[in-house]
mmCIF file of N, CA and C in Angstrom:
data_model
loop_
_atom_site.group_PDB
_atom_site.id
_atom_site.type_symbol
_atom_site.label_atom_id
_atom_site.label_comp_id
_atom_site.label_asym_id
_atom_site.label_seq_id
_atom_site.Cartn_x
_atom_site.Cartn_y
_atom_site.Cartn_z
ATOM 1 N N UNK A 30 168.177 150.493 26.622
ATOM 2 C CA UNK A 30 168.197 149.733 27.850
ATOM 3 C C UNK A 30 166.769 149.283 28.169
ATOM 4 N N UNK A 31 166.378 147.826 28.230
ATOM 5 C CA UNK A 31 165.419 147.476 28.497
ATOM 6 C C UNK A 31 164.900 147.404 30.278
ATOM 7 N N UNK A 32 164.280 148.017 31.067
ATOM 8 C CA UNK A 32 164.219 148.161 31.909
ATOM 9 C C UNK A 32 162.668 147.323 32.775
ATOM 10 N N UNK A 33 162.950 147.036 33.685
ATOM 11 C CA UNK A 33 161.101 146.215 34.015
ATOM 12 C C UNK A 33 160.904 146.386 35.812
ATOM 13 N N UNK A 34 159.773 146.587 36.188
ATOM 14 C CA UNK A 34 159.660 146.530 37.443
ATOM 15 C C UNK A 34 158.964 145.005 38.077
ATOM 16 N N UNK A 35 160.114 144.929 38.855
ATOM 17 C CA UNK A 35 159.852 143.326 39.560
ATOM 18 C C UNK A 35 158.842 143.119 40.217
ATOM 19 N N UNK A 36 158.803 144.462 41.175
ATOM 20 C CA UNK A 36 157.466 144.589 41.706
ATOM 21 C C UNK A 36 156.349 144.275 41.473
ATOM 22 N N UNK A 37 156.040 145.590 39.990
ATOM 23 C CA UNK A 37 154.658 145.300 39.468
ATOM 24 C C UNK A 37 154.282 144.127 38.681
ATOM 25 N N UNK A 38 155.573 143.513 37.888
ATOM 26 C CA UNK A 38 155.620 141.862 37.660
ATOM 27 C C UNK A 38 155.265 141.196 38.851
ATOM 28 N N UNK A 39 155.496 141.166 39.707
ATOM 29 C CA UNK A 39 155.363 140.078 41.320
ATOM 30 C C UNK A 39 153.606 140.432 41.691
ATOM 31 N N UNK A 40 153.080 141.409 41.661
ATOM 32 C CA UNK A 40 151.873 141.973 42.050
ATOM 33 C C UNK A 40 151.162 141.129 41.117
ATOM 34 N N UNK A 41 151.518 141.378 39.177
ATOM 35 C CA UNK A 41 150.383 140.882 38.749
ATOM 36 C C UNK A 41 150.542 139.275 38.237
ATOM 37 N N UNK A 42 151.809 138.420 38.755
ATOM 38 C CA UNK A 42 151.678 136.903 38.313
ATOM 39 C C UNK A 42 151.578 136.739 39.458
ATOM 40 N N UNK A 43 151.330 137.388 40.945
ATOM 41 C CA UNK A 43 150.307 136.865 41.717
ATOM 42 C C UNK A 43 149.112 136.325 41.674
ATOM 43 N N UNK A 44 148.360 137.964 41.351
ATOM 44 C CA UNK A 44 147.362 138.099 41.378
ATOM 45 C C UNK A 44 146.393 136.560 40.128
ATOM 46 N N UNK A 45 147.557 136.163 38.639
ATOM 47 C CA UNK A 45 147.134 134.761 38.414
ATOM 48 C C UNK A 45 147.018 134.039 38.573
ATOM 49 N N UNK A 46 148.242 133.924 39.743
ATOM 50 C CA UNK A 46 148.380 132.300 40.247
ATOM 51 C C UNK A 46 147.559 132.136 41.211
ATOM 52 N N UNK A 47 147.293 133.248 41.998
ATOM 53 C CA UNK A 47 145.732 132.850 43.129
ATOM 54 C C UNK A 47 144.825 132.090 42.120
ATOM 55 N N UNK A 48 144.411 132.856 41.193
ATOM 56 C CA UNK A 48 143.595 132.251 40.075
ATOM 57 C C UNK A 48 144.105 130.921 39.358
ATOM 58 N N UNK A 49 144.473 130.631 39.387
ATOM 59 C CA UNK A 49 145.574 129.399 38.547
ATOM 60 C C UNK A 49 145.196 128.016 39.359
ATOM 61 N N UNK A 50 144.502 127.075 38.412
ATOM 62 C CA UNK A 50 144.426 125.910 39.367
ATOM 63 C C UNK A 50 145.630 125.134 39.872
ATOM 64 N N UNK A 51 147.079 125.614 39.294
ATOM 65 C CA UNK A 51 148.286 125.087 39.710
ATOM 66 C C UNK A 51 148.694 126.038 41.238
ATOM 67 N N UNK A 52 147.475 127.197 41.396
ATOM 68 C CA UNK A 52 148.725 128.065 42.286
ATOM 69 C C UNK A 52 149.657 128.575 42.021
ATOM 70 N N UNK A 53 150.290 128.704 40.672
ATOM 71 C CA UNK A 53 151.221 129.261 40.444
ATOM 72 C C UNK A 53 151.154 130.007 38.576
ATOM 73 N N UNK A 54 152.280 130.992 38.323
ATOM 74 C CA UNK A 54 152.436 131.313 37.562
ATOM 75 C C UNK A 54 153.705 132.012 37.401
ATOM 76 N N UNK A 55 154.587 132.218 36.302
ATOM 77 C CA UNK A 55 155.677 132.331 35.842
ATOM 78 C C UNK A 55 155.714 133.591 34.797
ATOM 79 N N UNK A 56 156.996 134.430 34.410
ATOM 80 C CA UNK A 56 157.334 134.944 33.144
ATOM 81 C C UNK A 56 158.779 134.873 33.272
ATOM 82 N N UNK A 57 159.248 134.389 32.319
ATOM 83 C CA UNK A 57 161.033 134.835 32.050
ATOM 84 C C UNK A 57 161.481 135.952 31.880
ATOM 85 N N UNK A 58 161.921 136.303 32.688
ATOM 86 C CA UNK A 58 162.121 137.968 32.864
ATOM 87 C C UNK A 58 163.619 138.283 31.799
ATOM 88 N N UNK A 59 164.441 137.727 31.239
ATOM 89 C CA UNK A 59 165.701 137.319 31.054
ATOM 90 C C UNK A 59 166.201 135.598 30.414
ATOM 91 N N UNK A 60 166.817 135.978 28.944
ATOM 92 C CA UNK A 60 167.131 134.116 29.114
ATOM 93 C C UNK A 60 166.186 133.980 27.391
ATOM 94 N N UNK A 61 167.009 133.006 27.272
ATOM 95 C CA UNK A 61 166.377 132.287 26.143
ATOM 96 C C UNK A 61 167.617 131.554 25.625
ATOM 97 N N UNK A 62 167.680 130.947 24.459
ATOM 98 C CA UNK A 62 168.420 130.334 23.812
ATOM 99 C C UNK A 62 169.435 130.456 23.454
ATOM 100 N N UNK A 63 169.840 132.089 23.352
ATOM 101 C CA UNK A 63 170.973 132.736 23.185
ATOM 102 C C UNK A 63 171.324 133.437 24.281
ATOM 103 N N UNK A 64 171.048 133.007 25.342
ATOM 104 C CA UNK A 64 171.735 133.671 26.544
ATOM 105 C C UNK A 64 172.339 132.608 27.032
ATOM 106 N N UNK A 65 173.092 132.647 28.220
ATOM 107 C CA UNK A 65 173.820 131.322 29.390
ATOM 108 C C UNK A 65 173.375 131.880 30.795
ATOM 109 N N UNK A 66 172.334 133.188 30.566
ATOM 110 C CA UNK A 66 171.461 133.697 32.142
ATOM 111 C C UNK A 66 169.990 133.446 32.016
ATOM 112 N N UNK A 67 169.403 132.599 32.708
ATOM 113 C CA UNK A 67 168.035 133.068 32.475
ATOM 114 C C UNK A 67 167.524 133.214 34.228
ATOM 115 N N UNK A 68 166.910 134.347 33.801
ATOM 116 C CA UNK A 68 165.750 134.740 34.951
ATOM 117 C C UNK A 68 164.310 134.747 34.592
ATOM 118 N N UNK A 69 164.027 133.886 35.987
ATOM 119 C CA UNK A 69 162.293 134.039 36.007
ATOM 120 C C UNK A 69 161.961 134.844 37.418
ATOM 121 N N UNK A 70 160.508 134.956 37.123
ATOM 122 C CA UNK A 70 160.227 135.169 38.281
ATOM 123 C C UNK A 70 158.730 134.186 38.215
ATOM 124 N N UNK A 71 158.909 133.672 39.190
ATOM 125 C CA UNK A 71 158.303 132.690 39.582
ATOM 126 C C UNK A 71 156.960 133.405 41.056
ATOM 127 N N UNK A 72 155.349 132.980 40.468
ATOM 128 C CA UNK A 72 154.573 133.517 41.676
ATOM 129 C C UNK A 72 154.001 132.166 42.004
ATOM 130 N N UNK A 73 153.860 131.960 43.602
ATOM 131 C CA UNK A 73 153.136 131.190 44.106
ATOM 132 C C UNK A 73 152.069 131.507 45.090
ATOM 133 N N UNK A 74 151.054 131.466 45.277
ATOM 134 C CA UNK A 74 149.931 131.315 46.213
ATOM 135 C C UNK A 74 150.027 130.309 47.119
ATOM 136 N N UNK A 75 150.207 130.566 48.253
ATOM 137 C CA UNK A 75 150.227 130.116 49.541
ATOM 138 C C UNK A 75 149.930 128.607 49.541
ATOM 139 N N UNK A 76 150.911 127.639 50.182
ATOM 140 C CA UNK A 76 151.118 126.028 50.304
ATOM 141 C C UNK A 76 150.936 125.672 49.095
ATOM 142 N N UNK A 77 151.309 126.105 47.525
ATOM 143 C CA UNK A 77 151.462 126.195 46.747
ATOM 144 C C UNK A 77 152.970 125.609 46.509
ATOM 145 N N UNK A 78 153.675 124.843 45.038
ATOM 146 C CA UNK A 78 154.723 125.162 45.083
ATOM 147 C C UNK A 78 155.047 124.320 43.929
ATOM 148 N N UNK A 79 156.337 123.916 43.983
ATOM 149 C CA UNK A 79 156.853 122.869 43.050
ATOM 150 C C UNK A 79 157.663 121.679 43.873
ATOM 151 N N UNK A 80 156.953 120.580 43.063
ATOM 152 C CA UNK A 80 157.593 119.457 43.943
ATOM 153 C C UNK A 80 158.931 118.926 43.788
ATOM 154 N N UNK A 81 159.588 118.000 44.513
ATOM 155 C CA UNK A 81 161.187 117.735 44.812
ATOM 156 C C UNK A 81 161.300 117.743 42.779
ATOM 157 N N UNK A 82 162.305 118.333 42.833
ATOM 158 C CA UNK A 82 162.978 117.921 41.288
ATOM 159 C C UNK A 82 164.838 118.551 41.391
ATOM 160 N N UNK A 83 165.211 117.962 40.138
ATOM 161 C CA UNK A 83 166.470 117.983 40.081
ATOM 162 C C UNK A 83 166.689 119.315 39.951
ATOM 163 N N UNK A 84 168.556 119.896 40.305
ATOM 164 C CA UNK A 84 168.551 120.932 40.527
ATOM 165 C C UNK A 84 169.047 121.213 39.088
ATOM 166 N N UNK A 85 168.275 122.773 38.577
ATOM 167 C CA UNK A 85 169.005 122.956 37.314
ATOM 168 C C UNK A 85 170.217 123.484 36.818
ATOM 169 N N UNK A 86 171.055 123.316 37.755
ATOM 170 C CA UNK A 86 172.382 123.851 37.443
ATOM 171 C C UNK A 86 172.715 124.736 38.866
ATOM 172 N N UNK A 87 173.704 125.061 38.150
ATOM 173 C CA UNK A 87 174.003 126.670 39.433
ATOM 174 C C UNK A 87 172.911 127.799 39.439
ATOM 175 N N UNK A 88 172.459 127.838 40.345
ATOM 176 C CA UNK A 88 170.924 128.702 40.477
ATOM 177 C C UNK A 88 170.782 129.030 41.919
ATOM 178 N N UNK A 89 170.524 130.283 41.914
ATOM 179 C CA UNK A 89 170.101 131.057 42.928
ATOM 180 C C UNK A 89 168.527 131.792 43.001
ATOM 181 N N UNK A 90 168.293 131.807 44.329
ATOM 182 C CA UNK A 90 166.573 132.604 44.833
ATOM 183 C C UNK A 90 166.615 133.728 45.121
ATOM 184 N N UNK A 91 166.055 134.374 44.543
ATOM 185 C CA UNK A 91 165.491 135.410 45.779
ATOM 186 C C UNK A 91 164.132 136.115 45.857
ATOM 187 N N UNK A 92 163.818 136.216 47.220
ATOM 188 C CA UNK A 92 162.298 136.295 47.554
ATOM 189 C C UNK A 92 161.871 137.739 47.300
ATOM 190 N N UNK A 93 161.292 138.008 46.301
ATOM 191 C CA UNK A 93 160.420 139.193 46.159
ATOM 192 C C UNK A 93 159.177 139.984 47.262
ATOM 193 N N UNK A 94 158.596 138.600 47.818
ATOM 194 C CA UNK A 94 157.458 139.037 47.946
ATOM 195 C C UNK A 94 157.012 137.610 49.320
ATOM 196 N N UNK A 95 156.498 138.118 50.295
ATOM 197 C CA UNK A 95 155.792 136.309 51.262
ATOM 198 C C UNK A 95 157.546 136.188 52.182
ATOM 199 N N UNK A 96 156.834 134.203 51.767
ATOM 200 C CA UNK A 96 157.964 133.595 52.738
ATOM 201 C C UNK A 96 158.142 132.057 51.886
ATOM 202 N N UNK A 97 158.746 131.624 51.281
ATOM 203 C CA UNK A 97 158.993 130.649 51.100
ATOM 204 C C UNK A 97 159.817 129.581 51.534
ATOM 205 N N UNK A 98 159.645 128.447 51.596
ATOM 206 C CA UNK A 98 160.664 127.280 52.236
ATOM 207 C C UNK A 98 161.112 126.585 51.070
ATOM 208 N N UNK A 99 162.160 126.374 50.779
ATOM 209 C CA UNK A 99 163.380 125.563 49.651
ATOM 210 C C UNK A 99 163.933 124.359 50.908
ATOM 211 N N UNK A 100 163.560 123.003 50.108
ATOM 212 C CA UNK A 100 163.868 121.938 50.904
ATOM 213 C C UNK A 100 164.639 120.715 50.184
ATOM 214 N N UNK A 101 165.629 120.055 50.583
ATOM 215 C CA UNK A 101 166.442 119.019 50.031
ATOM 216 C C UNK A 101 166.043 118.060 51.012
ATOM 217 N N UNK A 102 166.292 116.755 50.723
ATOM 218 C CA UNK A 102 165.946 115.771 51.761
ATOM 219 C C UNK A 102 167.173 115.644 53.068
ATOM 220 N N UNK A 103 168.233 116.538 53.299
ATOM 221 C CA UNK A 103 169.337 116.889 54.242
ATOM 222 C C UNK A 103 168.706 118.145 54.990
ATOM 223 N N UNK A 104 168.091 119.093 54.285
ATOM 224 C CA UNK A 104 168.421 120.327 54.765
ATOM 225 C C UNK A 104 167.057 121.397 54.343
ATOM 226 N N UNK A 105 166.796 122.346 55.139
ATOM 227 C CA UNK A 105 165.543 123.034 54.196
ATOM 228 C C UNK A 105 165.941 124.435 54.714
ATOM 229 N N UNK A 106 165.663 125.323 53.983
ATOM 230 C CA UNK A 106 165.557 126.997 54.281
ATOM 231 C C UNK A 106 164.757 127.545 54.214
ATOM 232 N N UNK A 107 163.935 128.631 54.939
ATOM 233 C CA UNK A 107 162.891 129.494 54.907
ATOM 234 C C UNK A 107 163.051 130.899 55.100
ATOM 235 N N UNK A 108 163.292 131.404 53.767
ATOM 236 C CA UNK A 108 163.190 132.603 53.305
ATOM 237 C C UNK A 108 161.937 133.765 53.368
ATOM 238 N N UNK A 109 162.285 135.330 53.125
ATOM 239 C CA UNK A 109 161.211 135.671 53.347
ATOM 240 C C UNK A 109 161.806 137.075 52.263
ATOM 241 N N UNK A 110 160.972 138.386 51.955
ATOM 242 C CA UNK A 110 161.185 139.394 51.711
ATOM 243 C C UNK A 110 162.276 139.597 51.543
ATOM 244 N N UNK A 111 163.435 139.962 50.309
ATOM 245 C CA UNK A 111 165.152 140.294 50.830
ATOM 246 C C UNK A 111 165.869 139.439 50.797
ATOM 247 N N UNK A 112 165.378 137.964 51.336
ATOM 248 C CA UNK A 112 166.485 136.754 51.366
ATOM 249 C C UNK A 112 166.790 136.166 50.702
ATOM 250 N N UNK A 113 168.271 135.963 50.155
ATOM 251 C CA UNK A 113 168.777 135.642 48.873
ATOM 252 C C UNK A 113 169.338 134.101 49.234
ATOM 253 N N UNK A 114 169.362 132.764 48.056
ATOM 254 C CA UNK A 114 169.705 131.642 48.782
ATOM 255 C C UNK A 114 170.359 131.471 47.227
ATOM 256 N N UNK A 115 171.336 130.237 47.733
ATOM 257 C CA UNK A 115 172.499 129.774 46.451
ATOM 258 C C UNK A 115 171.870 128.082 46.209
ATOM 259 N N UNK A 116 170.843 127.992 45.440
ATOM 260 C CA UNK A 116 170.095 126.405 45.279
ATOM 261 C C UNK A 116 170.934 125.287 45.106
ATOM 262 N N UNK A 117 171.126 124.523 46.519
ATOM 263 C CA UNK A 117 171.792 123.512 46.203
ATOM 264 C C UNK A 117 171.596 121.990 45.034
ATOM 265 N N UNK A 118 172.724 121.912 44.803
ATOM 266 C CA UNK A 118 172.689 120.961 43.381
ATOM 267 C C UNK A 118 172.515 119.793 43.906
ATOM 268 N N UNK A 119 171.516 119.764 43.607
ATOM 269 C CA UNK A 119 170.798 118.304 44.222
ATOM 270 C C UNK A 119 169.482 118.403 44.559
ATOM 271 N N UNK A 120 168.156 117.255 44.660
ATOM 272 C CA UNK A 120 166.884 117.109 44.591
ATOM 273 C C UNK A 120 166.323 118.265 45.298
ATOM 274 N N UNK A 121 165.775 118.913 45.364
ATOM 275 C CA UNK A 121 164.834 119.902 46.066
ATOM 276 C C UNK A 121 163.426 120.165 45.644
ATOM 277 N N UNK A 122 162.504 121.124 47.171
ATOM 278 C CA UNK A 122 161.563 121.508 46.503
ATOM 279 C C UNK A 122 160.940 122.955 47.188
ATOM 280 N N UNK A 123 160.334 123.204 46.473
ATOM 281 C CA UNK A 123 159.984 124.697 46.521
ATOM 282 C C UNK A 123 158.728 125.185 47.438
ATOM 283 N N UNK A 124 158.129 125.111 48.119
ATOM 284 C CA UNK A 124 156.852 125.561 48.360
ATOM 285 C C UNK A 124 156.783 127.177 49.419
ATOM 286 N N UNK A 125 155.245 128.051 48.794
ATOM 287 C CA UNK A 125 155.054 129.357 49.374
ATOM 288 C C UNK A 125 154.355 128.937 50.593
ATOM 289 N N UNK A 126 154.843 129.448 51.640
ATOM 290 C CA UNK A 126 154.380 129.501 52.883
ATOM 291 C C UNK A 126 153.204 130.020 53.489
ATOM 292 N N UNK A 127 153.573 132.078 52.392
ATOM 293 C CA UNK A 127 152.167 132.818 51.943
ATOM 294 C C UNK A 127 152.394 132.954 50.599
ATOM 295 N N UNK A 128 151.544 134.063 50.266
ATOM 296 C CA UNK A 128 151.408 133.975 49.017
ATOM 297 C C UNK A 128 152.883 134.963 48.736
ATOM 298 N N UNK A 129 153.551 134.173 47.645
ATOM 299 C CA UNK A 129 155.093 134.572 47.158
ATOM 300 C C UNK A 129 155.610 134.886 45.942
ATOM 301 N N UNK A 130 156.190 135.639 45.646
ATOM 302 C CA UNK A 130 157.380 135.911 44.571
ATOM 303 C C UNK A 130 158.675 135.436 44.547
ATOM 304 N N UNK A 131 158.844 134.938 44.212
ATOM 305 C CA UNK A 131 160.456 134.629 44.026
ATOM 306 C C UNK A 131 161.599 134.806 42.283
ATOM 307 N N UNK A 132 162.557 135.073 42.833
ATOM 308 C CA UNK A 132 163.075 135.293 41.276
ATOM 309 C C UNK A 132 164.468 134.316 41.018
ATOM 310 N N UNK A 133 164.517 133.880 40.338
ATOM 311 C CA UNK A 133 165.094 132.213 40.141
ATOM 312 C C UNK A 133 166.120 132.755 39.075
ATOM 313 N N UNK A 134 166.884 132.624 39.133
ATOM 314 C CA UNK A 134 168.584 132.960 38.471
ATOM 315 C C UNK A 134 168.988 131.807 37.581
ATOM 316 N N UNK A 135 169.604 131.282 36.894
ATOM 317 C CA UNK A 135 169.879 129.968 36.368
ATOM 318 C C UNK A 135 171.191 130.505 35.060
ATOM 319 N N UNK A 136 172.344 129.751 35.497
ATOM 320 C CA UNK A 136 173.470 129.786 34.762
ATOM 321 C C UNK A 136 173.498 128.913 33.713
ATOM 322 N N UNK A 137 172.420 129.006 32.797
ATOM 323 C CA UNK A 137 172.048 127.257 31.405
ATOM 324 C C UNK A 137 173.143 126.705 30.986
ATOM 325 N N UNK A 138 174.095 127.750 30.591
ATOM 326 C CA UNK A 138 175.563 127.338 30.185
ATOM 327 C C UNK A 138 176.434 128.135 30.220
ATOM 328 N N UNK A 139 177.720 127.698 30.491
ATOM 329 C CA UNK A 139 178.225 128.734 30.468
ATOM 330 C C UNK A 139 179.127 129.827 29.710
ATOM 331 N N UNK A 140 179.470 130.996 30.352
ATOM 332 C CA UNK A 140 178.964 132.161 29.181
ATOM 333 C C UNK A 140 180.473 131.709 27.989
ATOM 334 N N UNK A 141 180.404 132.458 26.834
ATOM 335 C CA UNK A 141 181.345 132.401 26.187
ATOM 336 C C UNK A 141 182.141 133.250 25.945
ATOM 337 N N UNK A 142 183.778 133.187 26.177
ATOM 338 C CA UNK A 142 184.734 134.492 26.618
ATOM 339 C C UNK A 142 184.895 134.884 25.903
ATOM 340 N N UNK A 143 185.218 136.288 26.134
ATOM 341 C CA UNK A 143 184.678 137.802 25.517
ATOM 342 C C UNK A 143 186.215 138.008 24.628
#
């Protein structure tokens, strides 16, 4: 059983993305080519983020770490510590409010029955 702490992942692709002239930094926690799950966890440094882009499928958030706002041109949410969101399919964008963790779910395809 491969096991990982989100935490100490969230602490140290913080601690890059402060450093990071993007503000941000990433690891795929889960997922690759032969999966139909991939998880990241995604760090951002404060007013940091990713701009409007298409949605990648059925994908869900949830905030590790801060406060982040997820915005569509209808509608926006601001998450924090705990708060789990279902990413609507359609244009959005991402930005950390403070400095944030988030962990990004993504269904690539779907799975094949067992």
């Amino acid at each position: 059983m491969h096991t990982i702490s989100l935490d100490d992942l969230a602490g140290e692709h913080l601690a890059a993305a402060r450093q990071a002239a993007s503000g941000r930094s990433a690891r795929t926690v889960h997922g690759g080519h032969e999966h139909s799950l991939r998880q990241t966890l995604l760090a951002l440094a404060a007013g940091r983020g990713l701009d409007e882009h298409e949605s990648p499928g059925e994908a869900t958030l949830q905030v590790l770490r801060g406060r982040v706002r997820l915005a569509t041109r209808q509608d926006a949410w601001e998450g924090a510590a705990g708060d789990y969101v279902v990413i609507p399919s359609e244009r959005h964008s991402l930005t950390a409010i403070d400095d944030s963790a988030v962990l990004l779910t993504v269904a690539v395809r779907p799975a094949a029955a067992g």
